[in-house]
């Protein structure tokens, strides 16, 4: 309404009283991108840091045999000296790293700079030492898997204790762990966990002999603690092509309660270009609908007022 179109250098210019920008961000650019619009907005509006969000995580693979395996777990992100984040839910092992709802939600929190703290108190001392040896400086990160998020360590130890004291001793630790956790963990995942456990706790020793049931009990308890913080070297998130959303955008302080720009009167901003992100589950779509439901009445009210003013003049 009241728009004027003019041609300038093969570019279509539109003059209008009110303009709503609710374009896509940078995610999934092959489906349509707001990159050009974002660049123009950045000349006049303040932005937070932008990054891919709700996207899979790239990390060192535990084993190529795990690709396609889904498990319920708590996924932790940690960086020295003490940064720590965690998300609980389904994860999917992929050839490039980890996907699934927990990984995607965690990716957005990493990009947003969240921090729960407490990394060093969460990690087993031997795992922390292993990570320190591979982190050259503060800020380098690891992912950690907690493979039994719904059970305490004490509950797992109590579940396995009858098996432990039924086992034949002396025994090999690697073989005993394979027997004791058979049916509790996927076989391929169990083998990968045992390999990493031996790498960290026994310097990749091929065989460790235990002489008594109490020795086996202690070793199993140590393995259970390890399964709460299984480390994988973090390499970053996948790029915008694979992201569901863009984290960051125009700061909310740049708009009023009706989503009108404080910088340019008549300009309304909504949806993904604003610095507001939700978790997996439709919350980002909800945000787009909320922004539309707030800005549309404001524009309608102004148009009605403008029409009334014209009628009074005539």
C-alpha positions as semicolon CSV with decimal commas, in nm:
position;residue;x (nm);y (nm);z (nm)
1;X;0,000;0,000;0,000
2;X;0,127;0,349;-0,086
3;X;0,435;0,185;-0,244
4;X;0,623;0,340;-0,534
5;X;0,836;0,127;-0,765
6;X;1,126;0,275;-0,963
7;X;1,398;0,119;-1,177
8;X;1,761;0,215;-1,106
9;X;2,048;0,035;-1,273
10;X;1,844;-0,286;-1,315
11;X;1,760;-0,282;-0,942
12;X;1,399;-0,261;-0,828
13;X;1,356;0,008;-0,561
14;X;1,039;0,025;-0,355
15;X;0,943;0,332;-0,152
16;X;0,693;0,251;0,120
17;X;0,587;0,377;0,459
18;X;0,644;0,045;0,635
19;X;0,881;-0,240;0,562
20;X;0,897;-0,579;0,734
21;X;1,221;-0,775;0,705
22;X;1,176;-1,134;0,819
23;X;1,413;-1,306;0,581
24;X;1,610;-1,623;0,636
25;X;1,947;-1,604;0,805
26;X;2,255;-1,783;0,675
27;X;2,147;-2,141;0,750
28;X;2,075;-2,384;0,464
29;X;2,171;-2,125;0,204
30;X;2,078;-2,353;-0,087
31;X;1,714;-2,311;0,023
32;X;1,740;-1,931;0,029
33;X;1,964;-1,694;0,221
34;X;1,931;-1,351;0,375
35;X;2,304;-1,281;0,339
36;X;2,262;-0,963;0,127
37;X;1,990;-0,825;0,354
38;X;2,197;-0,898;0,664
39;X;2,494;-0,712;0,517
40;X;2,277;-0,405;0,455
41;X;2,125;-0,419;0,804
42;X;2,472;-0,445;0,958
43;X;2,551;-0,097;0,825
44;X;2,293;0,059;1,056
45;X;2,206;-0,197;1,324
46;X;2,418;-0,368;1,587
47;X;2,458;-0,746;1,556
48;X;2,570;-1,019;1,792
49;X;2,819;-1,277;1,667
50;X;2,654;-1,509;1,413
51;X;2,730;-1,881;1,371
52;X;2,559;-2,202;1,254
53;X;2,309;-2,339;1,507
54;X;2,110;-2,659;1,556
55;X;2,378;-2,838;1,359
56;X;2,584;-3,155;1,400
57;X;2,922;-3,152;1,575
58;X;3,248;-3,254;1,411
59;X;3,479;-3,459;1,632
60;X;3,726;-3,743;1,636
61;X;3,546;-4,072;1,569
62;X;3,560;-4,346;1,832
63;X;3,527;-4,606;1,559
64;X;3,404;-4,606;1,196
65;X;3,180;-4,900;1,288
66;X;2,962;-4,671;1,500
67;X;2,830;-4,462;1,208
68;X;2,449;-4,479;1,208
69;X;2,419;-4,591;1,572
70;X;2,170;-4,403;1,792
71;X;2,194;-4,403;2,172
72;X;2,053;-4,203;2,460
73;X;2,327;-4,012;2,638
74;X;2,430;-3,686;2,797
75;X;2,670;-3,498;2,573
76;X;2,922;-3,267;2,740
77;X;3,136;-2,994;2,583
78;X;3,445;-2,883;2,771
79;X;3,735;-2,646;2,715
80;X;4,020;-2,557;2,946
81;X;4,043;-2,404;3,192
82;X;3,688;-2,474;3,315
83;X;3,421;-2,414;3,047
84;X;3,152;-2,680;3,055
85;X;2,814;-2,734;2,884
86;X;2,591;-3,041;2,863
87;X;2,275;-3,160;2,687
88;X;2,083;-3,481;2,739
89;X;1,893;-3,678;2,475
90;X;1,940;-3,890;2,167
91;X;2,270;-3,875;1,981
92;X;2,359;-4,020;1,642
93;X;2,713;-4,133;1,560
94;X;2,819;-4,019;1,210
95;X;3,136;-4,057;1,008
96;X;3,218;-3,689;1,070
97;X;3,117;-3,674;1,438
98;X;2,791;-3,664;1,632
99;X;2,440;-3,552;1,537
100;X;2,101;-3,597;1,702
101;X;1,888;-3,362;1,912
102;X;2,133;-3,335;2,204
103;X;2,421;-3,247;1,968
104;X;2,215;-2,988;1,780
105;X;2,096;-2,815;2,096
106;X;2,451;-2,818;2,228
107;X;2,584;-2,659;1,905
108;X;2,362;-2,353;1,956
109;X;2,474;-2,314;2,316
110;X;2,840;-2,337;2,213
111;X;2,783;-2,065;1,951
112;X;2,599;-1,846;2,205
113;X;2,887;-1,862;2,452
114;X;2,694;-2,031;2,734
115;X;2,895;-2,177;3,023
116;X;2,780;-2,393;3,315
117;X;3,136;-2,415;3,451
118;X;3,279;-2,701;3,654
119;X;3,468;-2,894;3,385
120;X;3,754;-3,000;3,611
121;X;3,521;-3,120;3,888
122;X;3,317;-3,321;3,633
123;X;3,607;-3,508;3,471
124;X;3,784;-3,811;3,604
125;X;4,145;-3,713;3,696
126;X;4,297;-3,953;3,439
127;X;4,066;-3,821;3,165
128;X;4,151;-3,461;3,258
129;X;4,522;-3,546;3,233
130;X;4,462;-3,707;2,893
131;X;4,285;-3,393;2,769
132;X;4,554;-3,160;2,903
133;X;4,816;-3,354;2,709
134;X;4,622;-3,291;2,387
135;X;4,506;-2,933;2,447
136;X;4,790;-2,701;2,359
137;X;4,619;-2,395;2,506
138;X;4,309;-2,271;2,686
139;X;4,004;-2,274;2,465
140;X;4,079;-2,602;2,286
141;X;3,787;-2,832;2,340
142;X;3,670;-3,191;2,381
143;X;3,333;-3,362;2,369
144;X;3,253;-3,612;2,643
145;X;2,989;-3,884;2,637
146;X;2,797;-3,987;2,946
147;X;2,654;-4,317;2,829
148;X;2,419;-4,395;3,120
149;X;2,249;-4,060;3,188
150;X;1,949;-4,217;3,362
151;X;2,148;-4,431;3,610
152;X;2,391;-4,342;3,886
153;X;2,735;-4,500;3,912
154;X;2,625;-4,676;4,230
155;X;2,324;-4,829;4,053
156;X;2,542;-4,960;3,768
157;X;2,794;-5,107;4,011
158;X;2,514;-5,280;4,204
159;X;2,369;-5,418;3,878
160;X;2,703;-5,568;3,772
161;X;2,830;-5,691;4,109
162;X;2,664;-6,035;4,091
163;X;2,825;-6,090;3,750
164;X;3,162;-5,975;3,883
165;X;3,167;-6,229;4,165
166;X;3,047;-6,506;3,934
167;X;3,337;-6,444;3,698
168;X;3,637;-6,676;3,688
169;X;3,959;-6,529;3,827
170;X;4,242;-6,473;3,748
171;X;4,106;-6,307;3,435
172;X;4,192;-6,061;3,159
173;X;4,040;-5,717;3,211
174;X;3,956;-5,654;2,845
175;X;3,773;-5,986;2,810
176;X;3,595;-5,940;3,145
177;X;3,464;-5,595;3,053
178;X;3,336;-5,736;2,725
179;X;3,151;-6,010;2,911
180;X;3,016;-5,794;3,196
181;X;2,875;-5,518;2,973
182;X;2,748;-5,747;2,698
183;X;2,380;-5,669;2,639
184;X;2,409;-5,340;2,830
185;X;2,594;-5,148;2,558
186;X;2,586;-5,200;2,182
187;X;2,871;-5,439;2,099
188;X;3,052;-5,203;1,858
189;X;3,022;-4,914;2,103
190;X;3,140;-5,133;2,391
191;X;3,450;-5,239;2,199
192;X;3,529;-4,877;2,108
193;X;3,486;-4,771;2,473
194;X;3,717;-5,048;2,596
195;X;3,981;-4,948;2,340
196;X;3,971;-4,584;2,454
197;X;3,971;-4,690;2,820
198;X;4,289;-4,894;2,769
199;X;4,449;-4,608;2,574
200;X;4,395;-4,366;2,864
201;X;4,430;-4,585;3,173
202;X;4,671;-4,857;3,061
203;X;4,877;-4,688;2,785
204;X;4,723;-4,911;2,516
205;X;4,838;-5,227;2,693
206;X;4,717;-5,531;2,506
207;X;4,642;-5,732;2,818
208;X;4,585;-5,664;3,188
209;X;4,549;-5,959;3,429
210;X;4,340;-5,936;3,746
211;X;4,402;-6,177;4,028
212;X;4,086;-6,149;4,240
213;X;3,720;-6,055;4,235
214;X;3,797;-5,742;4,438
215;X;4,052;-5,635;4,173
216;X;3,787;-5,685;3,905
217;X;3,530;-5,493;4,113
218;X;3,766;-5,193;4,140
219;X;3,846;-5,204;3,768
220;X;3,477;-5,221;3,671
221;X;3,396;-4,924;3,895
222;X;3,678;-4,733;3,725
223;X;3,538;-4,823;3,382
224;X;3,189;-4,706;3,486
225;X;3,333;-4,370;3,596
226;X;3,511;-4,350;3,260
227;X;3,182;-4,414;3,075
228;X;3,046;-4,093;3,230
229;X;3,314;-3,879;3,059
230;X;3,430;-4,066;2,747
231;X;3,646;-3,809;2,560
232;X;3,647;-3,727;2,187
233;X;3,851;-3,444;2,037
234;X;3,619;-3,163;1,924
235;X;3,679;-3,014;1,578
236;X;3,392;-2,764;1,552
237;X;3,039;-2,757;1,412
238;X;2,932;-2,834;1,057
239;X;2,889;-2,527;0,837
240;X;2,580;-2,326;0,745
241;X;2,486;-2,565;0,465
242;X;2,385;-2,824;0,727
243;X;2,249;-2,589;0,997
244;X;1,881;-2,551;1,080
245;X;1,920;-2,194;1,211
246;X;2,163;-1,906;1,241
247;X;2,266;-1,822;1,597
248;X;2,295;-1,447;1,659
249;X;2,158;-1,158;1,457
250;X;2,028;-0,807;1,512
251;X;2,038;-0,729;1,885
252;X;1,697;-0,717;2,053
253;X;1,792;-0,380;2,199
254;X;1,769;-0,245;1,841
255;X;1,390;-0,301;1,829
256;X;1,098;-0,194;2,051
257;X;0,820;-0,412;2,196
258;X;0,639;-0,408;1,861
259;X;0,954;-0,518;1,673
260;X;1,001;-0,177;1,511
261;X;1,359;-0,068;1,459
262;X;1,481;0,200;1,699
263;X;1,722;0,310;1,425
264;X;1,480;0,352;1,133
265;X;1,115;0,444;1,186
266;X;0,878;0,228;0,985
267;X;1,122;-0,063;0,961
268;X;1,009;-0,381;1,137
269;X;1,231;-0,684;1,195
270;X;1,121;-1,038;1,277
271;X;1,213;-1,405;1,274
272;X;1,558;-1,549;1,228
273;X;1,745;-1,224;1,157
274;X;1,698;-1,127;1,523
275;X;1,925;-1,248;1,802
276;X;1,682;-1,503;1,943
277;X;1,719;-1,880;1,913
278;X;1,524;-2,176;2,044
279;X;1,594;-2,543;2,097
280;X;1,492;-2,827;1,868
281;X;1,120;-2,888;1,872
282;X;0,956;-2,608;1,674
283;X;1,055;-2,322;1,906
284;X;1,227;-2,125;1,628
285;X;0,911;-2,146;1,419
286;X;0,719;-2,029;1,726
287;X;0,951;-1,727;1,751
288;X;0,875;-1,631;1,391
289;X;0,501;-1,648;1,460
290;X;0,539;-1,447;1,781
291;X;0,731;-1,171;1,607
292;X;0,471;-1,157;1,328
293;X;0,183;-1,143;1,578
294;X;0,344;-0,843;1,752
295;X;0,448;-0,634;1,452
296;X;0,141;-0,687;1,230
297;X;-0,111;-0,511;1,465
298;X;0,124;-0,214;1,500
299;X;0,143;-0,168;1,123
300;X;-0,233;-0,219;1,085
301;X;-0,298;0,042;1,355
302;X;-0,075;0,297;1,182
303;X;-0,234;0,232;0,843
304;X;-0,579;0,278;0,995
305;X;-0,470;0,602;1,162
306;X;-0,326;0,724;0,835
307;X;-0,648;0,641;0,651
308;X;-0,854;0,821;0,914
309;X;-0,634;1,130;0,879
310;X;-0,686;1,131;0,502
311;X;-1,063;1,094;0,542
312;X;-1,077;1,389;0,784
313;X;-0,886;1,610;0,539
314;X;-1,125;1,526;0,259
